[in-house]
Structures are given as structure tokens and as C-alpha cells.
Coordinates of C-alpha atoms and ligand atoms in Angstrom, one line a residue:
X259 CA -13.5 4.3 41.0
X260 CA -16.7 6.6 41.2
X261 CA -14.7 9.4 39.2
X262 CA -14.6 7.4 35.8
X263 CA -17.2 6.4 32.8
X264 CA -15.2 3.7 31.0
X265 CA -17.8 1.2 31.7
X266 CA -20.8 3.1 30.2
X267 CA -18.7 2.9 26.5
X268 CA -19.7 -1.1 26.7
X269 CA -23.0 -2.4 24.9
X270 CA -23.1 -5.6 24.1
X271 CA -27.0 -5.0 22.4
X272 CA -25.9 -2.3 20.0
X273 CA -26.3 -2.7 16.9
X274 CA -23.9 -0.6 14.9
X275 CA -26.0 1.7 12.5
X276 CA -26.1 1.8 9.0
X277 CA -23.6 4.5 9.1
X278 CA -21.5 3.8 12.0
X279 CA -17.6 3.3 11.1
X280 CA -16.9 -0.4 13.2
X281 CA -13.3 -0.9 14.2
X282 CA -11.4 -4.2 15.0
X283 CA -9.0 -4.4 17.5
X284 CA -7.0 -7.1 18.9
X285 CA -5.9 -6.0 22.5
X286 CA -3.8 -7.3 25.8
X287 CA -4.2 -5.2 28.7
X288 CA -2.2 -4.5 31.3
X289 CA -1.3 -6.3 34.5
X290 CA -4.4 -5.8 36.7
X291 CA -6.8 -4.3 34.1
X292 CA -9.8 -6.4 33.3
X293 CA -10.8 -7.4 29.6
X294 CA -13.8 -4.6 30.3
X295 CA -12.0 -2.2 31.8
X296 CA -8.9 -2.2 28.7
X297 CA -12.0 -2.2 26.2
X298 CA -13.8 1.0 28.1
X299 CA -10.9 2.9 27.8
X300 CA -10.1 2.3 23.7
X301 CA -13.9 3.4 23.5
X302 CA -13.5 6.5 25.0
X303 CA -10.7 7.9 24.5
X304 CA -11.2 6.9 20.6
X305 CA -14.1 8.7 20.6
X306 CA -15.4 11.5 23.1
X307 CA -14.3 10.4 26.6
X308 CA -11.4 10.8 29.4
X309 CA -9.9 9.3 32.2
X310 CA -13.0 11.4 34.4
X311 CA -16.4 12.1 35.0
X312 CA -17.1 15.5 32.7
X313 CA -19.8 17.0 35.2
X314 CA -20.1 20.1 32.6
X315 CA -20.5 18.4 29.5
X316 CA -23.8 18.6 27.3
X317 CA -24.4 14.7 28.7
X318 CA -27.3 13.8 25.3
X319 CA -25.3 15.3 22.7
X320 CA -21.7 13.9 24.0
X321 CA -23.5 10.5 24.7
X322 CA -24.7 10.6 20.7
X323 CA -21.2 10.6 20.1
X324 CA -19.9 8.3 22.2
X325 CA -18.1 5.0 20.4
X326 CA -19.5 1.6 21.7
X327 CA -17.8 -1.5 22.6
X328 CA -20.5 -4.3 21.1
X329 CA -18.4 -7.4 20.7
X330 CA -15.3 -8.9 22.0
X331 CA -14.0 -12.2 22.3
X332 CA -10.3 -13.6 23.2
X333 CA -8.5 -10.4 23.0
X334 CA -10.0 -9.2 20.0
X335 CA -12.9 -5.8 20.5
X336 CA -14.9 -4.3 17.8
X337 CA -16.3 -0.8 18.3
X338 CA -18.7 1.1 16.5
X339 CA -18.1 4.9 15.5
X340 CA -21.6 7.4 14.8
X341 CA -20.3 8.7 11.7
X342 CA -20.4 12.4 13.5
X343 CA -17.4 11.6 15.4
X344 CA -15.3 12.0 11.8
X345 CA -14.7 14.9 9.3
X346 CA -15.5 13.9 5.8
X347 CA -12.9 12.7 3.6
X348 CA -10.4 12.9 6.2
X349 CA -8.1 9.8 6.6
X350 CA -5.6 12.2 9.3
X351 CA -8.8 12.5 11.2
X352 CA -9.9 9.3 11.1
X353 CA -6.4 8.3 12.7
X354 CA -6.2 10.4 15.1
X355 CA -9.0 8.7 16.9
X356 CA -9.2 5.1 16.2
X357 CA -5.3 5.1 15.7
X358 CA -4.1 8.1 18.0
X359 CA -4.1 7.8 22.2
X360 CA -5.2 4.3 22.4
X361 CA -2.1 2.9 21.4
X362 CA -0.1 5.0 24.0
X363 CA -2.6 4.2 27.0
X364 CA -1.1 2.0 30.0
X365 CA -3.9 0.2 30.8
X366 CA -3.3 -1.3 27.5
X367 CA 0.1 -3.4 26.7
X368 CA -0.8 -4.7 23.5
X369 CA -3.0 -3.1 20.1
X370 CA -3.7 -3.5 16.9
X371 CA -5.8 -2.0 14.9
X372 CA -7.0 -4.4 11.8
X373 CA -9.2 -3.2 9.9
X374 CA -12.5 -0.9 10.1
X375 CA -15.7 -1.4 8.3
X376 CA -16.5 2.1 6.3
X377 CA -20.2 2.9 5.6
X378 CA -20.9 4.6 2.1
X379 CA -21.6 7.9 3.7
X380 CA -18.3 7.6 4.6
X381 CA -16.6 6.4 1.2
X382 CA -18.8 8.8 -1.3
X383 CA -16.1 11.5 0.1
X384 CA -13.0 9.7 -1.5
X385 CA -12.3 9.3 -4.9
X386 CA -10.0 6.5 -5.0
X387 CA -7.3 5.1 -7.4
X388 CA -8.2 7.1 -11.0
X389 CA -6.8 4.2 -13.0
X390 CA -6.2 1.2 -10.3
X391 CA -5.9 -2.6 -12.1
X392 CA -7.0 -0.5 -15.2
X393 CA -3.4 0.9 -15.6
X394 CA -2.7 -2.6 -17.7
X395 CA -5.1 -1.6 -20.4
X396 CA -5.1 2.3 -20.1
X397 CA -1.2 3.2 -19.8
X398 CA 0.7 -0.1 -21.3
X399 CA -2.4 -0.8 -24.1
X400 CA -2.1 -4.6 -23.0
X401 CA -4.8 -6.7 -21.8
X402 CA -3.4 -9.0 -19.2
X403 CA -0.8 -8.4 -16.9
X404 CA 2.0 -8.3 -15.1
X405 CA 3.4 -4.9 -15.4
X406 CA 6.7 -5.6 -15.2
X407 CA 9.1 -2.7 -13.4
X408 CA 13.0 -2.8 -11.9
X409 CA 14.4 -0.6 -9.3
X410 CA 18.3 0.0 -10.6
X411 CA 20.4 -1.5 -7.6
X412 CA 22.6 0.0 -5.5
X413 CA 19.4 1.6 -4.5
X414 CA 21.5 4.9 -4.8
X415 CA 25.0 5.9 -6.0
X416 CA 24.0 6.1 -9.7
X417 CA 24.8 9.8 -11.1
X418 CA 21.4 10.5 -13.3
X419 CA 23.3 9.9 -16.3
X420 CA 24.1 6.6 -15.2
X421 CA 20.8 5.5 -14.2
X422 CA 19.5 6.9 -17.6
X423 CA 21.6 4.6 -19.7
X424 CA 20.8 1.6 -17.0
X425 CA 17.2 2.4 -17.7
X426 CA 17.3 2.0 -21.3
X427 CA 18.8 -1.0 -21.4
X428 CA 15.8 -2.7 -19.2
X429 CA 13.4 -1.0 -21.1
X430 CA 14.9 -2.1 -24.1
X431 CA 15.4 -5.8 -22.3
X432 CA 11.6 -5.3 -22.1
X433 CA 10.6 -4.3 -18.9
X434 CA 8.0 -2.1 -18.8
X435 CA 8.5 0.3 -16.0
X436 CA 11.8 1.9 -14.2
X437 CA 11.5 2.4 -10.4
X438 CA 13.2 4.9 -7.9
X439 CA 14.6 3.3 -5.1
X440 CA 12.3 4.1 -1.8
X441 CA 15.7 6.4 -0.7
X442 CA 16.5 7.8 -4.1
X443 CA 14.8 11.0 -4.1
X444 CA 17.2 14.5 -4.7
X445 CA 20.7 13.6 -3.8
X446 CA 23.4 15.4 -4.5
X447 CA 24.5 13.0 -7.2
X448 CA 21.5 12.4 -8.6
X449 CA 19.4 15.7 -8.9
X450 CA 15.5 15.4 -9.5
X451 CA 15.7 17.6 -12.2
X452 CA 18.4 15.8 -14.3
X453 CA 17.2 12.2 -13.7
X454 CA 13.5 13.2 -14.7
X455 CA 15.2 14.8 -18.0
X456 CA 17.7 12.1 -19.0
X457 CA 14.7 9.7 -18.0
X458 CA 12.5 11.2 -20.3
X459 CA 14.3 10.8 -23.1
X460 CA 15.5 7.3 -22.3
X461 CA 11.7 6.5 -22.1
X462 CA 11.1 8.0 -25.7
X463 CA 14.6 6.5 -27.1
X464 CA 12.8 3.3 -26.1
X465 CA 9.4 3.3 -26.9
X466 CA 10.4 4.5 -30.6
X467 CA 12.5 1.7 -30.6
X468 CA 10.4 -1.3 -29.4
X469 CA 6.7 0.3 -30.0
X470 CA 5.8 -0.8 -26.4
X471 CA 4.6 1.9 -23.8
X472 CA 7.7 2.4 -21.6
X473 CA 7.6 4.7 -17.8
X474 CA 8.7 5.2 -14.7
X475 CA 8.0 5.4 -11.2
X476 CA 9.9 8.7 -9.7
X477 CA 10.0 9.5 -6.5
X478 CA 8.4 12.5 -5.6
X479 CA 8.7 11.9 -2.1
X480 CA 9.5 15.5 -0.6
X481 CA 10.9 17.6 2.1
X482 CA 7.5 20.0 1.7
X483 CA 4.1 19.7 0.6
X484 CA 5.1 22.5 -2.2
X485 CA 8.3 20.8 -3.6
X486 CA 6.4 17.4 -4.0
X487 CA 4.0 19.7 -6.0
X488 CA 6.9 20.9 -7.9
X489 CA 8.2 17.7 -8.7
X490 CA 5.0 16.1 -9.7
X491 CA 4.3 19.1 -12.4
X492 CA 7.5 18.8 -13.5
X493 CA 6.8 14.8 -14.2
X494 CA 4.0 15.6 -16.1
X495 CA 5.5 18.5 -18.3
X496 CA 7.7 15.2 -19.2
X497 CA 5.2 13.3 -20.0
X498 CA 5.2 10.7 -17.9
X499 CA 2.0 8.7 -16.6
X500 CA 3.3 7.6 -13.2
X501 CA 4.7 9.1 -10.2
X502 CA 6.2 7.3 -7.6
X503 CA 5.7 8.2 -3.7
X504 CA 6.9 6.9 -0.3
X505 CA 3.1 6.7 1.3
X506 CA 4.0 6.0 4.9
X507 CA 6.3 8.5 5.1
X508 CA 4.8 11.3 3.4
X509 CA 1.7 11.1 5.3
X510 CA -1.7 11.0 4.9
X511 CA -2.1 14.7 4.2
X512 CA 0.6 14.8 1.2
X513 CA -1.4 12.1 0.0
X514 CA -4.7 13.6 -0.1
X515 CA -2.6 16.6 -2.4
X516 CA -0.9 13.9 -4.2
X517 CA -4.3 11.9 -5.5
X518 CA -5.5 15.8 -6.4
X519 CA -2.6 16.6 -8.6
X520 CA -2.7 13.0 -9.8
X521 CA -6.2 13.3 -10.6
X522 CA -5.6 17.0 -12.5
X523 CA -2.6 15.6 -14.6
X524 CA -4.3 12.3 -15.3
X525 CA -1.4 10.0 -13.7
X526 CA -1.2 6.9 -12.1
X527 CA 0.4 6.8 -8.4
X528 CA 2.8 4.0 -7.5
X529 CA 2.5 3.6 -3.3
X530 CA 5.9 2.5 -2.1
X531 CA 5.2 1.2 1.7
X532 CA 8.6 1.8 3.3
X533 CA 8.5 2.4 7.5
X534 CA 5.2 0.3 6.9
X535 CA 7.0 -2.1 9.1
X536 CA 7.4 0.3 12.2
X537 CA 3.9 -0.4 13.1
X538 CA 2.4 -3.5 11.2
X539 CA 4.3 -6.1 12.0
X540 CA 3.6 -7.7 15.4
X541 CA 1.0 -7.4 17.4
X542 CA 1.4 -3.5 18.3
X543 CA 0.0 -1.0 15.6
X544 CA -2.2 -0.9 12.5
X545 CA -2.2 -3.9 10.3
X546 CA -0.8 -3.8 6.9
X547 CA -4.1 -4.7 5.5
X548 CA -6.0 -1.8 6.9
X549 CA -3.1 0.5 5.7
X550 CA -3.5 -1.2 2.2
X551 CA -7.3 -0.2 2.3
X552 CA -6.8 3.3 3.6
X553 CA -4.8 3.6 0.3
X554 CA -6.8 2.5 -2.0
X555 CA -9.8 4.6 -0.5
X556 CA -7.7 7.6 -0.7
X557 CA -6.8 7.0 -4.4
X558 CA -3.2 5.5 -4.6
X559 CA -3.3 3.4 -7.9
X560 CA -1.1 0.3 -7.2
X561 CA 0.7 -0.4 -3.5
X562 CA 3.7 -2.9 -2.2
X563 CA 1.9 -5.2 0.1
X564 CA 4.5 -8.3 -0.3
X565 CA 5.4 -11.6 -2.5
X566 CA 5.0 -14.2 0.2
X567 CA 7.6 -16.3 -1.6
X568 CA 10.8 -13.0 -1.2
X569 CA 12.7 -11.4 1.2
X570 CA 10.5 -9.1 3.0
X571 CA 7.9 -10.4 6.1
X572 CA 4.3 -11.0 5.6
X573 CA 1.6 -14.2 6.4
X574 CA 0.7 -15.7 3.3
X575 CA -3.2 -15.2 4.6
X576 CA -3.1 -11.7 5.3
X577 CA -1.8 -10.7 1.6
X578 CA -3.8 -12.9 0.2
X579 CA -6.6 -11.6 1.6
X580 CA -5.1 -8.3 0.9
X581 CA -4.9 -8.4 -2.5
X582 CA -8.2 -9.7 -2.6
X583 CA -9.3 -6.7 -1.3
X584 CA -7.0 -4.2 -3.3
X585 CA -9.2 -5.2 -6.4
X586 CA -12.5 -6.5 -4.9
X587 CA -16.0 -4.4 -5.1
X588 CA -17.0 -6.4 -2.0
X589 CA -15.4 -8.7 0.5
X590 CA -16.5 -10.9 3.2
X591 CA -15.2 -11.1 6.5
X592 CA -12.2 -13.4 7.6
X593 CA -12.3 -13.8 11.8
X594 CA -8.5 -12.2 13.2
X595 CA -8.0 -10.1 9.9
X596 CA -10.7 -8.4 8.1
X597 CA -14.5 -7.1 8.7
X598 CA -17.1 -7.2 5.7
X599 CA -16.3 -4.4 3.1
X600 CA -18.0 -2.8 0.0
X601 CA -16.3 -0.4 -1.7
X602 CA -19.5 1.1 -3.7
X603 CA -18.0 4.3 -5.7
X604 CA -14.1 3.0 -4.9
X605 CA -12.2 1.3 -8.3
X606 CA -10.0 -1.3 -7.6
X607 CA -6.2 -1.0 -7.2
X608 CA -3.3 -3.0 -8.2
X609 CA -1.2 -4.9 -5.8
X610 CA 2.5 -4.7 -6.4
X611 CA 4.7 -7.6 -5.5
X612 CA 8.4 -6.8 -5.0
X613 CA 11.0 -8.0 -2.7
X614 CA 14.1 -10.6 -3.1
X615 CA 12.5 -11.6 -6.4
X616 CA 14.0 -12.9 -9.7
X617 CA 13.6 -15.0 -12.2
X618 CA 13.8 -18.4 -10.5
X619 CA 10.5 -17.7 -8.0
X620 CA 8.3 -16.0 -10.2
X621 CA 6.2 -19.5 -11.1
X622 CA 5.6 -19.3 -7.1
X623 CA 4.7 -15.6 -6.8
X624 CA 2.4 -16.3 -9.8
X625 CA 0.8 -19.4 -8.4
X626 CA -0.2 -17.0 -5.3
X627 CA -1.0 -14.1 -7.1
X628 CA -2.2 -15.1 -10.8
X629 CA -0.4 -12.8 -13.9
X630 CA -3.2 -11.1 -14.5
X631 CA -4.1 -8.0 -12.4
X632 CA -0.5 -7.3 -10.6
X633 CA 2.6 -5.5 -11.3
X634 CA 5.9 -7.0 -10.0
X635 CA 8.9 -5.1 -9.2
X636 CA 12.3 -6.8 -9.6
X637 CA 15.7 -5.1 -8.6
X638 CA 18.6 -7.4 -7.4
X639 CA 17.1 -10.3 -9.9
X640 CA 17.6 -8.5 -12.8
X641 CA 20.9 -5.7 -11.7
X642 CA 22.2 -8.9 -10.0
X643 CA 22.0 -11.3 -13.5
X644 CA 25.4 -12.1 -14.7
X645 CA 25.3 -10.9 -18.2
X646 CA 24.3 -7.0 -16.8
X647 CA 21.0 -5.3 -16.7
X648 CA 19.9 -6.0 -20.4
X649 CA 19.7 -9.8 -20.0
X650 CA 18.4 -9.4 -16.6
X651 CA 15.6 -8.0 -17.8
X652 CA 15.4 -10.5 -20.7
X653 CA 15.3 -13.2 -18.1
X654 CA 12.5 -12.1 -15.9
X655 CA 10.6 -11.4 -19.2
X656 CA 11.4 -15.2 -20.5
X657 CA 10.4 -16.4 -17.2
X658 CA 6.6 -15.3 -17.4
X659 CA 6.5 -15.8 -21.1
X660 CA 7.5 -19.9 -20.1
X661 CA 5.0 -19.3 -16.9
X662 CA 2.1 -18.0 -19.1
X663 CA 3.0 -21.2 -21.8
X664 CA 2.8 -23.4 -18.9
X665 CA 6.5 -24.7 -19.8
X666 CA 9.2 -25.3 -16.9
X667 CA 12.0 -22.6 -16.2
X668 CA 14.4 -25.4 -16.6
X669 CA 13.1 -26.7 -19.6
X670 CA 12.3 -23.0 -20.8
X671 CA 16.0 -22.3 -20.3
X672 CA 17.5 -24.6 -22.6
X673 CA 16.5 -22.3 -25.5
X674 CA 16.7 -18.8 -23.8
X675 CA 20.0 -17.9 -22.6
X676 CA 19.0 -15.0 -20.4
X677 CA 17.1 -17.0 -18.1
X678 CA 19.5 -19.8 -18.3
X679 CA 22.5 -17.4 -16.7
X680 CA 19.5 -16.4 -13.6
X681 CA 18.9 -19.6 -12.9
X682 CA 22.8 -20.6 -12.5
X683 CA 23.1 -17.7 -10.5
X684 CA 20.4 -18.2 -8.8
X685 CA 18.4 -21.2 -8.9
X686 CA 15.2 -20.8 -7.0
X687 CA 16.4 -19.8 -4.0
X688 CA 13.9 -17.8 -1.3
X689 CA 16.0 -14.9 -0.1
X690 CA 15.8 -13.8 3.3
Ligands
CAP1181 C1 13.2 -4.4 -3.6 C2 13.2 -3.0 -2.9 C3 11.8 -2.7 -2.4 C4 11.2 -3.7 -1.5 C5 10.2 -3.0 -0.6 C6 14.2 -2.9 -1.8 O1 14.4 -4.6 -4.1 O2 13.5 -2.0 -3.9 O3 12.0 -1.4 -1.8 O4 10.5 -4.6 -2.3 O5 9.6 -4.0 0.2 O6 14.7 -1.8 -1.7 O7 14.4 -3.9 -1.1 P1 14.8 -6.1 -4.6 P2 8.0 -4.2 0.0 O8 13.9 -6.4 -5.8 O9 16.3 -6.0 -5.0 O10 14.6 -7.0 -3.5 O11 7.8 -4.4 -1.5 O12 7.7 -5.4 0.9 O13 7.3 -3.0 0.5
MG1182 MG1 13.6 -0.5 -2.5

């Protein structure tokens, strides 16, 4: 068709600049659309063009701009971005081209967007994760990990009062860190207010009485930009080191106030991934790695991004090669899943494991993931243990107390009660 330009965003001889952002895509087009023809349109209209010819346009600057198409290969495209094309230190921005239109296009049945390659004229804008893996040593005073947290189970239904005594009893079990629920946020039986109160003193009740660091991860996950605000002052007037917020959901922009305010109160940011799953799973949306990197770029200290060995989906590759990346100053490429990547000014963040865990599968989440430089989240496994939330908490901690020795749950068991009941229960059952 004379009135169209798709074609001119193709070039296999480029060579992306120094500063050019390059995007991978995998891609299925349409019925009746050639491999070219899908590719010239995620160019475009990623970048500066339109279904038409633009007789009007200022044709030298516009084609300075213009994204190019310099490799593809069985359904998989990468494209290369003039840095120009993106306002600094925007991540919104940076979606609303390589993750806006394309995906909506009918020329184009099937995208994912897996990663992108950003330059360090890019990254210099972004602060990243103020603590990251360093929360170990800086918050709990330890040297090697895991941080060990528990989201109280029902996920809500607890009045504050209620989750305040439940909390003290894991901290005092030895868990280090008590975790909203993604959903519990301001309910009508649970305010904010009172939970972050009762909470705080629960915290100090423990700490003075087992001289370890204790916190929390509240969710500050809010109707407005100025009541998340509000609720992340008011975590700090209590003292705590953490905040807790549902990234996905609160957006990019929340975010980028979030890391500020984080940054000004000196806390730590726990990235809960919830509706992550709308887009990543499948071969339709943005992968859960790329998400993963877009929050540790923009600062978020330690994120969900799976167990392989629980309840919730997830290719053992692709977290692998996530959390490789989480903590990484520089990774290499891995064909279907990841371009090259330094992170130059960026510190590394923690990866979170959480999901269907307890006791009886935390040898195989630690043979994946190592003890050292992760926190683990475990709900049902320890509010589920038979003996009550104390001794659930005693259990997980006796299971990576016999992992570190190198001993056998089973045989571990014999002499620690706690664990023994999870494993009845239990076993080492992968939930579903
Ligand atoms: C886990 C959890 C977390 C999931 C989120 C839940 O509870 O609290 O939200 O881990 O998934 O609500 O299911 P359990 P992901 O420990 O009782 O399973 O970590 O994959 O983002
Ligand atoms: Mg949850």
C-alpha cells in the first residue's frame, strides 16, 4: 500500500548506538501479515510512526527518532530506541511506548515484551533500591540471610488487635518480619491506623524480649497518591524500617513517590507483585523478568518473583535468571529471555520467595536459591502448623537452622518438635 512507511522502520545493518534503549520482543502476527510487515508496525508505532505517510512532518528530525527493527529471528524482534524518543527517569514513559499500542494492534496476535537493554545515560536517572540485598546486614544486623517473614492467614478477617497478638507470637517464634496480606490494606475491621499502632508496640514488646531486630511489611497500598503518603509518614513516625506496597497495582507513578519518600525516611520497600499475572504469564504481555528489572531500576528494595518449588506459576529458568539479575552488577544474555545488562550506578535487590511454602520444601527452595541473599515469606506453613502460629514459626526457623547444618528435616525433627508437627501435617508436599 503506497500510503504507509512500516517497511522503512526495518534495518537489518544498524547497529544500535551506545545509547540506544534495544527492546526484545517475541511476536505472532496476524492471519495474512508477513513476519516484516508485523515487525514494521511495533517499530513505528513504538516509536514516532502511524498507520500513514505524514507528508507534513519535519522528515530528518522525525527519521532521527525513528526506532529500528535490526534483528529478528523465529518470532522473536529486537528494536533499537535513540535515547531522545524517552523522558528521563520516566518508567510511565518508557511504557507507554515500548509497552503501550503495540500490544493492541491487529496486525499483531501475539506480544511479549522480554526485556530491554538500558544504556547508562539512561540508568544515571534512577536511583535504585537504597538498601537492596544490604537490608540483611543494615536492618536485621546479621550477615547471611534469609530474612525470614509470615503473612498472618486468613489473608484478612483479623481485627488489628488480633493480628497484633498473632504477630508477636511469630516474632517471638523467631521470625523476623510480619507481612500484610497483598488485600489487607484499610478495612473496616482492620484500620491502618490501629494495626500500624498495636504493630508497633508488638514489634518493640519483641525485640526487648529476644534482642533480635523485629518489622513489618505494611501495606501502604492506597486509594490516592496523598493517602499512600500519609500512610508511609505515619510508618515512619513508628519507627519502622519497611513499608510494604502492591507495585503492579499502584503503578509506576506511585512508585517513583514511593522510592522518594522511602529514600527521605531511610526505609526499605517490600514489592508485593499481585495482578503481575494479568500480563506475564503466556505469551501476551511484558515478562515477569523485565517487570522485575524495572523495579529494581526504580528503587524497590526486595520483590516477589516466585519459589519454583510452591504454589504460584513460574519456569524455573526464568527466575533463576531473574534472581540472578535482581542482585547482579552485570549479566549476560540468555537467547528467549534476557539481553546483556549492566547496572552501573543501580545496587542490587533482594528476591523474595513466597508462595505455598513451609517447612517441608524449604531444602528445595534453598537448593535453587542459596540462604544467603533472599528473604522468604511463609503464611499457610506457619498459620497452618498444628500447634498455632508460635511453633509455626519455630518450625520454619528449625528447618533452615537443619538446612544451613546440612542435617535432614527428618532426622532434624527427631529433636525439634515444632518441625516435627509440620512435617506430619505436611510432609513435603508441592502445593498447587
Ligand atoms: C502467600 C501469599 C502471597 C503469594 C504471592 C498469598 O501466602 O501471601 O501473596 O506468595 O505470590 O496470598 O498467596 P502463602 P508471589 O505463604 O500462604 O502461600 O509471591 O508469587 O507473588
Ligand atoms: Mg498474599
Amino acid at each position: 500500500m503506497l500510503n504507509e512507511w512500516y517497511l522503512d522502520f526495518l534495518d537489518r545493518g544498524y547497529k544500535p548506538g551506545e545509547s540506544d534503549i534495544v527492546a526484545l520482543f517475541s511476536f505472532k502476527p496476524a492471519r495474512g501479515i508477513s513476519d516484516k510487515e508485523a515487525i514494521g508496525r511495533l517499530a513505528s508505532e513504538s516509536s514516532v510512526g502511524t498507520w500513514t505517510t505524514l507528508p507534513g512532518m519535519p522528515k530528518r528530525r522525525i527519521y532521527k527518532l525513528m526506532a529500528r527493527a535490526f534483528w529478528w529471528r523465529k518470532g522473536f524482534v529486537k528494536i533499537a530506541y535513540p535515547i531522545e524518543l524517552w523522558e528521563e527517569g520516566s518508567i510511565p514513559q518508557l511504557l507507554s511506548g515500548i509497552g503501550g499500542n503495540i500490544f493492541g494492534m491487529k496486525a499483531i496476535n501475539k506480544l511479549k515484551l522480554l526485556d530491554a537493554q538500558l544504556p547508562k545515560r539512561y540508568l544515571r536517572k534512577f536511583k535504585g533500591p537504597l538498601y537492596g540485598k544490604d537490608v540483611i546486614r543494615k536492618i536485621f544486623r546479621r550477615k547471611k540471610g534469609p530474612i525470614t517473614s509470615t503473612v498472618i492467614k486468613p489473608k484478612v478477617g483479623y481485627t488489628a488487635k488480633e493480628h497484633a497478638e498473632i504477630a508477636y507470637q511469630l516474632y517471638t517464634g523467631g521470625i523476623d518480619c510480619v507481612k500484610d496480606d497483598e488485600n489487607l490494606t484499610n478495612q473496616s475491621f482492620n484500620r491502618f491506623e490501629e494495626r500500624v499502632a498495636l504493630m508497633a508496640k508488638a514489634r518493640d514488646r519483641a525485640e526487648r524480649e529476644t534482642g533480635d531486630v523485629k518489622d513489618a511489611f505494611i501495606n501502604v497500598t492506597s486509594p490516592s497518591l496523598e493517602e499512600m503518603e500519609r500512610r508511609i509518614t505515619l510508618l515512619h513516625e513508628y519507627s519502622f524500617r519497611y513499608f510494604m506496597i502492591d507495585v503492579v497495582l499502584s503503578g509506576f507513578t506511585a512508585l517513583g513517590t514511593a522510592v522518594e519518600l522511602a529514600r527521605e525516611y531511610k526505609m526499605a520497600i517490600h514489592g508485593h507483585r499481585a495482578m503481575h499475572a494479568m500480563f506475564t504469564r503466556h505469551d501476551h504481555g511484558m515478562s515477569m523478568y523485565f517487570l522485575a528489572k524495572l523495579m529494581r531500576i526504580i528503587g524497590i528494595d526486595q520483590l516477589h518473583i516466585g519459589t519454583i518449588v510452591g504454589k504460584m506459576e513460574g519456569n524455573k529458568k526464568e527466575i533463576k535468571a531473574m534472581a540472578e539479575m535482581m542482585k547482579a552488577k552485570e549479566i549476560k544474555a540468555i537467547s528467549g529471555i534476557r539481553l546483556p545488562q549492566k547496572f552501573y550506578n543501580i545496587n542490587g535487590a533482594l528476591p523474595v520467595a513466597s508462595g505455598g511454602l513451609h517447612p517441608g520444601i524449604l531444602p528445595a527452595l534453598f537448593n535453587a536459591y542459596g540462604t544467603t541473599d533472599i528473604a522468604i515469606q511463609v503464611g499457610g506453613g506457619v498459620l497452618g502448623h498444628p500447634k498455632g502460629a508460635k511453633e509455626g514459626a519455630k518450625a520454619v526457623i528449625e528447618a533452615i537452622e537443619a538446612y544451613k547444618k546440612g542435617i535432614s528435616l527428618r532426622e532434624y525433627a527427631r529433636n525439634h518438635s515444632a518441625l516435627n508437627e509440620a512435617l506430619k501435617k505436611w510432609g513435603y508436599v508441592r502445593p498447587r
